[in-house]
PDB file of C-alpha atoms in Angstrom:
ATOM      1  CA  UNK U   1      96.505  96.116 108.398  1.00 35.00           C
ATOM      2  CA  UNK U   2      94.582  92.691 106.835  1.00 37.00           C
ATOM      3  CA  UNK U   3      97.740  90.721 107.328  1.00 37.00           C
ATOM      4  CA  UNK U   4      98.208  91.750 110.970  1.00 38.00           C
ATOM      5  CA  UNK U   5      95.108  91.198 111.944  1.00 38.00           C
ATOM      6  CA  UNK U   6      94.708  87.621 110.263  1.00 40.00           C
ATOM      7  CA  UNK U   7      97.736  86.804 112.275  1.00 41.00           C
ATOM      8  CA  UNK U   8      96.134  87.757 115.254  1.00 41.00           C
ATOM      9  CA  UNK U   9      93.290  85.420 114.524  1.00 43.00           C
ATOM     10  CA  UNK U  10      94.920  82.998 113.835  1.00 45.00           C
ATOM     11  CA  UNK U  11      97.918  82.648 117.446  1.00 44.00           C
ATOM     12  CA  UNK U  12      94.471  83.643 119.120  1.00 47.00           C
ATOM     13  CA  UNK U  13      93.239  79.630 117.578  1.00 47.00           C
ATOM     14  CA  UNK U  14      95.706  77.985 117.829  1.00 49.00           C
ATOM     15  CA  UNK U  15      95.651  78.601 121.256  1.00 54.00           C
ATOM     16  CA  UNK U  16      92.257  78.066 122.255  1.00 57.00           C
ATOM     17  CA  UNK U  17      92.765  74.208 122.441  1.00 61.00           C
ATOM     18  CA  UNK U  18      95.825  74.966 125.158  1.00 61.00           C
ATOM     19  CA  UNK U  19      93.290  77.348 127.155  1.00 60.00           C
ATOM     20  CA  UNK U  20      90.611  74.788 127.468  1.00 67.00           C
ATOM     21  CA  UNK U  21      93.348  72.285 128.357  1.00 63.00           C
ATOM     22  CA  UNK U  22      93.595  74.504 131.088  1.00 68.00           C
ATOM     23  CA  UNK U  23      90.223  75.041 132.134  1.00 72.00           C
ATOM     24  CA  UNK U  24      89.301  71.138 132.189  1.00 70.00           C
ATOM     25  CA  UNK U  25      93.334  70.895 134.774  1.00 71.00           C
ATOM     26  CA  UNK U  26      91.470  72.960 137.654  1.00 69.00           C
ATOM     27  CA  UNK U  27      88.803  71.304 137.334  1.00 73.00           C
ATOM     28  CA  UNK U  28      90.036  68.163 138.099  1.00 69.00           C
ATOM     29  CA  UNK U  29      92.127  69.175 140.524  1.00 64.00           C
ATOM     30  CA  UNK U  30      89.356  71.169 142.702  1.00 70.00           C
ATOM     31  CA  UNK U  31      88.149  67.962 143.213  1.00 73.00           C
ATOM     32  CA  UNK U  32      91.772  66.550 144.629  1.00 67.00           C
ATOM     33  CA  UNK U  33      92.949  66.866 148.192  1.00 68.00           C
ATOM     34  CA  UNK U  34      96.102  69.116 148.777  1.00 71.00           C
ATOM     35  CA  UNK U  35      98.768  67.463 148.337  1.00 67.00           C
ATOM     36  CA  UNK U  36      97.447  65.568 145.283  1.00 63.00           C
ATOM     37  CA  UNK U  37      96.498  68.876 144.844  1.00 62.00           C
ATOM     38  CA  UNK U  38     100.214  70.089 144.324  1.00 63.00           C
ATOM     39  CA  UNK U  39     101.424  67.009 142.372  1.00 65.00           C
ATOM     40  CA  UNK U  40      98.985  66.665 140.079  1.00 62.00           C
ATOM     41  CA  UNK U  41      99.471  71.226 139.256  1.00 59.00           C
ATOM     42  CA  UNK U  42     103.481  70.584 139.027  1.00 57.00           C
ATOM     43  CA  UNK U  43     102.531  67.713 135.995  1.00 64.00           C
ATOM     44  CA  UNK U  44     100.378  69.863 134.543  1.00 57.00           C
ATOM     45  CA  UNK U  45     101.904  72.790 134.691  1.00 56.00           C
ATOM     46  CA  UNK U  46     105.194  70.858 133.237  1.00 59.00           C
ATOM     47  CA  UNK U  47     102.874  69.265 129.900  1.00 60.00           C
ATOM     48  CA  UNK U  48     101.017  72.722 129.174  1.00 55.00           C
ATOM     49  CA  UNK U  49     104.449  74.002 128.939  1.00 55.00           C
ATOM     50  CA  UNK U  50     105.913  71.757 126.500  1.00 51.00           C
ATOM     51  CA  UNK U  51     102.945  71.910 124.523  1.00 51.00           C
ATOM     52  CA  UNK U  52     103.011  75.091 124.432  1.00 52.00           C
ATOM     53  CA  UNK U  53     107.101  74.801 123.287  1.00 51.00           C
ATOM     54  CA  UNK U  54     105.762  73.092 120.289  1.00 50.00           C
ATOM     55  CA  UNK U  55     104.055  75.546 118.796  1.00 46.00           C
ATOM     56  CA  UNK U  56     105.126  77.317 115.589  1.00 44.00           C
ATOM     57  CA  UNK U  57     104.531  80.502 115.953  1.00 40.00           C
ATOM     58  CA  UNK U  58     104.856  82.505 112.348  1.00 44.00           C
ATOM     59  CA  UNK U  59     108.026  84.113 112.051  1.00 46.00           C
ATOM     60  CA  UNK U  60     107.251  88.435 110.948  1.00 56.00           C
ATOM     61  CA  UNK U  61     103.308  87.071 110.923  1.00 86.00           C
ATOM     62  CA  UNK U  62     104.023  84.660 108.000  1.00 93.00           C
ATOM     63  CA  UNK U  63     104.182  81.063 107.697  1.00 96.00           C
ATOM     64  CA  UNK U  64     106.817  78.893 106.709  1.00 96.00           C
ATOM     65  CA  UNK U  65     104.879  77.416 103.738  1.00 97.00           C
ATOM     66  CA  UNK U  66     104.412  81.386 102.857  1.00 97.00           C
ATOM     67  CA  UNK U  67     108.012  82.059 102.859  1.00 97.00           C
ATOM     68  CA  UNK U  68     108.901  78.478 101.086  1.00 97.00           C
ATOM     69  CA  UNK U  69     105.895  79.305  98.769  1.00 98.00           C
ATOM     70  CA  UNK U  70     108.289  83.619  98.455  1.00 98.00           C
ATOM     71  CA  UNK U  71     111.270  82.482  98.027  1.00 97.00           C
ATOM     72  CA  UNK U  72     110.505  79.441  95.388  1.00 97.00           C
ATOM     73  CA  UNK U  73     109.022  82.402  93.196  1.00 96.00           C
ATOM     74  CA  UNK U  74     112.854  84.484  93.907  1.00 95.00           C
ATOM     75  CA  UNK U  75     111.283  86.927  96.506  1.00 96.00           C
ATOM     76  CA  UNK U  76     114.385  88.966  99.368  1.00 95.00           C
ATOM     77  CA  UNK U  77     114.182  89.521 102.537  1.00 95.00           C
ATOM     78  CA  UNK U  78     114.042  92.986 103.469  1.00 92.00           C
ATOM     79  CA  UNK U  79     114.033  95.515 106.009  1.00 90.00           C
ATOM     80  CA  UNK U  80     110.847  96.755 104.115  1.00 88.00           C
ATOM     81  CA  UNK U  81     109.437  92.403 103.886  1.00 93.00           C
ATOM     82  CA  UNK U  82     109.168  90.020 101.467  1.00 97.00           C
ATOM     83  CA  UNK U  83     110.330  91.588  97.349  1.00 96.00           C
ATOM     84  CA  UNK U  84     110.269  90.317  94.441  1.00 95.00           C
ATOM     85  CA  UNK U  85     111.610  93.319  92.072  1.00 90.00           C
ATOM     86  CA  UNK U  86     111.639  93.585  88.046  1.00 84.00           C
ATOM     87  CA  UNK U  87     112.975  95.251  85.447  1.00 73.00           C
ATOM     88  CA  UNK U  88     111.058  97.362  82.479  1.00 60.00           C
ATOM     89  CA  UNK U  89     113.696  95.084  80.013  1.00 59.00           C
ATOM     90  CA  UNK U  90     111.233  92.626  81.173  1.00 68.00           C
ATOM     91  CA  UNK U  91     107.570  94.427  81.850  1.00 77.00           C
ATOM     92  CA  UNK U  92     106.967  96.653  79.697  1.00 75.00           C
ATOM     93  CA  UNK U  93     107.965  98.672  76.310  1.00 72.00           C
ATOM     94  CA  UNK U  94     110.578 101.771  76.332  1.00 69.00           C
ATOM     95  CA  UNK U  95     107.451 104.625  78.058  1.00 79.00           C
ATOM     96  CA  UNK U  96     105.442 102.485  78.127  1.00 80.00           C
ATOM     97  CA  UNK U  97     103.270 100.774  81.259  1.00 87.00           C
ATOM     98  CA  UNK U  98     101.226  97.740  79.866  1.00 87.00           C
ATOM     99  CA  UNK U  99     102.912  94.704  80.973  1.00 88.00           C
ATOM    100  CA  UNK U 100     104.352  93.214  77.934  1.00 86.00           C
ATOM    101  CA  UNK U 101     103.066  88.871  77.578  1.00 86.00           C
ATOM    102  CA  UNK U 102     106.250  87.348  79.022  1.00 86.00           C
ATOM    103  CA  UNK U 103     106.295  89.456  81.896  1.00 89.00           C
ATOM    104  CA  UNK U 104     101.445  89.039  82.163  1.00 93.00           C
ATOM    105  CA  UNK U 105     103.034  85.380  82.666  1.00 93.00           C
ATOM    106  CA  UNK U 106     105.506  85.831  85.213  1.00 93.00           C
ATOM    107  CA  UNK U 107     102.950  88.646  87.564  1.00 94.00           C
ATOM    108  CA  UNK U 108      99.871  86.009  86.969  1.00 97.00           C
ATOM    109  CA  UNK U 109     102.751  83.340  88.383  1.00 97.00           C
ATOM    110  CA  UNK U 110     103.049  85.030  91.290  1.00 97.00           C
ATOM    111  CA  UNK U 111      99.950  85.914  91.809  1.00 98.00           C
ATOM    112  CA  UNK U 112      98.601  82.334  91.481  1.00 98.00           C
ATOM    113  CA  UNK U 113     101.432  81.378  93.989  1.00 98.00           C
ATOM    114  CA  UNK U 114     100.248  84.034  96.231  1.00 98.00           C
ATOM    115  CA  UNK U 115      96.169  83.638  97.071  1.00 98.00           C
ATOM    116  CA  UNK U 116      97.603  79.429  96.888  1.00 98.00           C
ATOM    117  CA  UNK U 117      99.278  80.196 100.410  1.00 98.00           C
ATOM    118  CA  UNK U 118      97.081  82.733 101.455  1.00 96.00           C
ATOM    119  CA  UNK U 119      98.585  86.316 101.537  1.00 97.00           C
ATOM    120  CA  UNK U 120      95.852  88.709  99.731  1.00 93.00           C
ATOM    121  CA  UNK U 121      97.767  91.925 100.445  1.00 96.00           C
ATOM    122  CA  UNK U 122     100.349  93.135  98.613  1.00 98.00           C
ATOM    123  CA  UNK U 123     102.224  96.899  97.983  1.00 98.00           C
ATOM    124  CA  UNK U 124     103.474  96.672  93.874  1.00 98.00           C
ATOM    125  CA  UNK U 125     105.753 100.034  93.949  1.00 97.00           C
ATOM    126  CA  UNK U 126     106.352 101.996  90.192  1.00 95.00           C
ATOM    127  CA  UNK U 127     109.731 103.720  89.350  1.00 92.00           C
ATOM    128  CA  UNK U 128     111.393 105.510  86.784  1.00 91.00           C
ATOM    129  CA  UNK U 129     115.153 107.097  85.841  1.00 90.00           C
ATOM    130  CA  UNK U 130     115.741 109.951  86.312  1.00 93.00           C
ATOM    131  CA  UNK U 131     115.000 111.001  83.015  1.00 92.00           C
ATOM    132  CA  UNK U 132     112.298 113.749  82.369  1.00 92.00           C
ATOM    133  CA  UNK U 133     110.053 115.778  84.748  1.00 95.00           C
ATOM    134  CA  UNK U 134     109.217 114.545  88.557  1.00 95.00           C
ATOM    135  CA  UNK U 135     105.747 115.007  87.732  1.00 96.00           C
ATOM    136  CA  UNK U 136     105.465 112.404  84.260  1.00 96.00           C
ATOM    137  CA  UNK U 137     107.637 110.086  85.990  1.00 95.00           C
ATOM    138  CA  UNK U 138     105.480 110.097  88.925  1.00 96.00           C
ATOM    139  CA  UNK U 139     102.495 109.555  86.222  1.00 97.00           C
ATOM    140  CA  UNK U 140     104.351 106.337  84.891  1.00 95.00           C
ATOM    141  CA  UNK U 141     105.878 104.847  87.923  1.00 95.00           C
ATOM    142  CA  UNK U 142     102.099 104.859  89.175  1.00 98.00           C
ATOM    143  CA  UNK U 143     101.036 103.845  85.970  1.00 96.00           C
ATOM    144  CA  UNK U 144     102.863 100.754  85.253  1.00 94.00           C
ATOM    145  CA  UNK U 145     102.608  99.808  89.638  1.00 96.00           C
ATOM    146  CA  UNK U 146      98.870 100.430  88.150  1.00 98.00           C
ATOM    147  CA  UNK U 147      99.197  98.023  85.358  1.00 95.00           C
ATOM    148  CA  UNK U 148     100.997  95.036  87.589  1.00 96.00           C
ATOM    149  CA  UNK U 149      98.808  94.471  90.219  1.00 98.00           C
ATOM    150  CA  UNK U 150      95.912  94.619  87.717  1.00 97.00           C
ATOM    151  CA  UNK U 151      97.708  91.846  86.544  1.00 97.00           C
ATOM    152  CA  UNK U 152      97.778  90.634  90.006  1.00 98.00           C
ATOM    153  CA  UNK U 153      94.217  90.738  89.797  1.00 98.00           C
ATOM    154  CA  UNK U 154      93.667  88.606  87.222  1.00 98.00           C
ATOM    155  CA  UNK U 155      95.401  85.996  88.516  1.00 98.00           C
ATOM    156  CA  UNK U 156      92.834  86.062  91.577  1.00 98.00           C
ATOM    157  CA  UNK U 157      94.518  88.436  94.183  1.00 98.00           C
ATOM    158  CA  UNK U 158      91.621  90.950  95.215  1.00 97.00           C
ATOM    159  CA  UNK U 159      92.302  94.081  93.682  1.00 96.00           C
ATOM    160  CA  UNK U 160      90.945  95.406  97.137  1.00 97.00           C
ATOM    161  CA  UNK U 161      94.486  94.279  99.001  1.00 97.00           C
ATOM    162  CA  UNK U 162      97.036  95.738  96.359  1.00 98.00           C
ATOM    163  CA  UNK U 163      98.521  98.946  97.132  1.00 98.00           C
ATOM    164  CA  UNK U 164     100.051 100.449  94.136  1.00 98.00           C
ATOM    165  CA  UNK U 165     102.636 103.379  94.792  1.00 98.00           C
ATOM    166  CA  UNK U 166     103.778 105.846  92.489  1.00 97.00           C
ATOM    167  CA  UNK U 167     107.518 106.329  93.548  1.00 96.00           C
ATOM    168  CA  UNK U 168     108.787 108.078  91.126  1.00 95.00           C
ATOM    169  CA  UNK U 169     112.713 108.353  90.025  1.00 95.00           C
ATOM    170  CA  UNK U 170     112.743 107.625  94.254  1.00 94.00           C
ATOM    171  CA  UNK U 171     115.064 105.187  95.456  1.00 92.00           C
ATOM    172  CA  UNK U 172     117.328 103.928  93.037  1.00 94.00           C
ATOM    173  CA  UNK U 173     118.724 100.807  92.390  1.00 91.00           C
ATOM    174  CA  UNK U 174     121.808 101.947  89.961  1.00 92.00           C
ATOM    175  CA  UNK U 175     123.432 104.905  88.729  1.00 94.00           C
ATOM    176  CA  UNK U 176     121.129 106.463  86.576  1.00 93.00           C
ATOM    177  CA  UNK U 177     124.201 108.151  84.776  1.00 95.00           C
ATOM    178  CA  UNK U 178     124.865 105.590  82.832  1.00 93.00           C
ATOM    179  CA  UNK U 179     122.519 103.731  79.790  1.00 89.00           C
ATOM    180  CA  UNK U 180     122.635 100.583  81.840  1.00 87.00           C
ATOM    181  CA  UNK U 181     122.090 102.225  85.350  1.00 88.00           C
ATOM    182  CA  UNK U 182     119.037 103.894  84.118  1.00 88.00           C
ATOM    183  CA  UNK U 183     117.588 100.482  82.526  1.00 83.00           C
ATOM    184  CA  UNK U 184     117.896  99.255  86.221  1.00 86.00           C
ATOM    185  CA  UNK U 185     115.784 102.085  87.676  1.00 87.00           C
ATOM    186  CA  UNK U 186     112.782 101.928  85.506  1.00 87.00           C
ATOM    187  CA  UNK U 187     111.437  99.101  87.599  1.00 89.00           C
ATOM    188  CA  UNK U 188     108.736  98.069  89.482  1.00 93.00           C
ATOM    189  CA  UNK U 189     108.645  95.216  92.925  1.00 95.00           C
ATOM    190  CA  UNK U 190     105.886  93.291  94.539  1.00 97.00           C
ATOM    191  CA  UNK U 191     106.389  93.891  98.327  1.00 97.00           C
ATOM    192  CA  UNK U 192     104.426  91.089 101.094  1.00 97.00           C
ATOM    193  CA  UNK U 193     104.997  93.699 104.412  1.00 91.00           C
ATOM    194  CA  UNK U 194     105.891  91.525 107.510  1.00 80.00           C
ATOM    195  CA  UNK U 195     104.846  94.523 109.625  1.00 72.00           C
TER     196      UNK U 195
END
């Protein structure tokens, strides 16, 4: 929601110079004779068309600078937006939700990059494997998402712009019947929405 309203304001500001140009042209045309008006109007419309065509509209509300920053940090584009996924073998000790130091440095760097390019609204999803009860996995995944959100806030993001979701064992990325698959499913994802 924040990205959407920010995007609308940015687009309106980019269009303001063109609107001012159109008003100035209309005033000048009002002073010309009829045949001169038509010729001037045609030239002006072509000029405005060229100027409007030169505007760069961000793809899905993101600027080229923001997209480049996301790519440089390892985010990949998905149906939900831009996603950075981290396995809990890097982030957390087994059955814990405190972010380990090496992973904390990575999350801090990502958070600082997002703030630097004006991306202040993110969703953090926490996931678990299928071992344990649904209720326990929901709680653990929510705590892991909250822990990563806390590190993003330490990096300068406003906590109000960070939405956390404990997804439990939903949306596995690997087979839960093997230890390697379960390790892949214990993860956290940082998502920048483009909707």
